Short mmCIF file of C-alpha atoms in Angstrom, two decimals:
data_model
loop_
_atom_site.label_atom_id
_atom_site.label_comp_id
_atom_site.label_asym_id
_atom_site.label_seq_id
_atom_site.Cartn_x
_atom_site.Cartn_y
_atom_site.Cartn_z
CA UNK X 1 49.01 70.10 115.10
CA UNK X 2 51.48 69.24 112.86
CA UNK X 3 51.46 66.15 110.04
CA UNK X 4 54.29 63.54 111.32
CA UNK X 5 55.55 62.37 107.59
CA UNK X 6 56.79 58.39 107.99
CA UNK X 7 59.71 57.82 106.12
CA UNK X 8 60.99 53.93 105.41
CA UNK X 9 64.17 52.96 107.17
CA UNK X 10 65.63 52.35 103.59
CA UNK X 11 64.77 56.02 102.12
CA UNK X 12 66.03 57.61 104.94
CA UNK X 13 69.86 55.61 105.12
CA UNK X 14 69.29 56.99 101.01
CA UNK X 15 69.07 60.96 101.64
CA UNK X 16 71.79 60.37 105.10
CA UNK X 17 74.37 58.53 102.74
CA UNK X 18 73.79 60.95 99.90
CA UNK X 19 74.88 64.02 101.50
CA UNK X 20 78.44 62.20 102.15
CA UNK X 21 78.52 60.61 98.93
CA UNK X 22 82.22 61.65 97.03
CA UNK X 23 82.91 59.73 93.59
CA UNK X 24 85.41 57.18 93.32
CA UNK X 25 87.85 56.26 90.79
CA UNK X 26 87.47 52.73 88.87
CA UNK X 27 88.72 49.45 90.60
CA UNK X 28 88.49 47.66 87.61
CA UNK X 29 89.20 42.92 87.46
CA UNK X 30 89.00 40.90 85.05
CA UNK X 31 85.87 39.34 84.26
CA UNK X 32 85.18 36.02 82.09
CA UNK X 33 82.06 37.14 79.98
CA UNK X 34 79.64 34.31 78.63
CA UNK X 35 78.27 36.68 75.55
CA UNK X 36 79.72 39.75 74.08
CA UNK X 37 78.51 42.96 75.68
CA UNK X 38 79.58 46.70 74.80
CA UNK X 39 82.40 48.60 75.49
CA UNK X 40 81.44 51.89 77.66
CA UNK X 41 84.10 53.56 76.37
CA UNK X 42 84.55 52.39 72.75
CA UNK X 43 81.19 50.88 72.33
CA UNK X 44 82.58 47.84 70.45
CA UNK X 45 81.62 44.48 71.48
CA UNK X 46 83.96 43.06 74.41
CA UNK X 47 84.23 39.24 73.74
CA UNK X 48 84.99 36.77 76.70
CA UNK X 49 87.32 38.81 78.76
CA UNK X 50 86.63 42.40 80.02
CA UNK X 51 87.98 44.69 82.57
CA UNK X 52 85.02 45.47 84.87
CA UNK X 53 84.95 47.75 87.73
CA UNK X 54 83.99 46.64 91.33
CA UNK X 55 82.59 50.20 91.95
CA UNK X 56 80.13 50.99 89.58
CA UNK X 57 80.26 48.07 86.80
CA UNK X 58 81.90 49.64 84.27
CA UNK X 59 83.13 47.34 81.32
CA UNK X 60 85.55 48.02 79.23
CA UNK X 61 88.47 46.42 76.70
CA UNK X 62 91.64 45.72 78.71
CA UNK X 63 92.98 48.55 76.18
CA UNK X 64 90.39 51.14 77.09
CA UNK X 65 90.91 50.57 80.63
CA UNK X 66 93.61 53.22 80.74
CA UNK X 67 91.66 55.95 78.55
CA UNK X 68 88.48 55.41 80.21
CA UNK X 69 86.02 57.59 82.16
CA UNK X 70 87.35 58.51 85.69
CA UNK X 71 84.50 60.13 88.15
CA UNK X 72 85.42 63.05 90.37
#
């Protein structure tokens, strides 16, 4: 007889959503930061105000925003 494998409810919604995953492009706001963090793109420090994406948290100067990384 064959070995039933149990797979949590949360791994399997994982491997269903992967297969229809496509990337997205940046939806980047403005953020208020409380201490300076790195650019992604730049890597210089961002102080107070960054643009950060709602997709995937990128952060970024307002000024790198445009020349930054775009998935897909």
């Amino acid at each position: 007889m064959a070995e039933k494998t149990i797979i949590p409810i949360t791994r399997l919604c994982i491997v269903l959503f992967q297969s229809d995953f496509e990337p997205q492009c940046h939806v980047f706001r403005t953020k208020q930061l409380r201490k300076p963090r790195p650019c992604h793109l730049c890597h210089q420090a961002v102080i107070k105000q960054a643009s950060c994406c709602r997709v995937c948290k990128y952060i970024c100067h307002k000024t790198c925003e445009d020349k930054g990384h775009f998935p897909g």
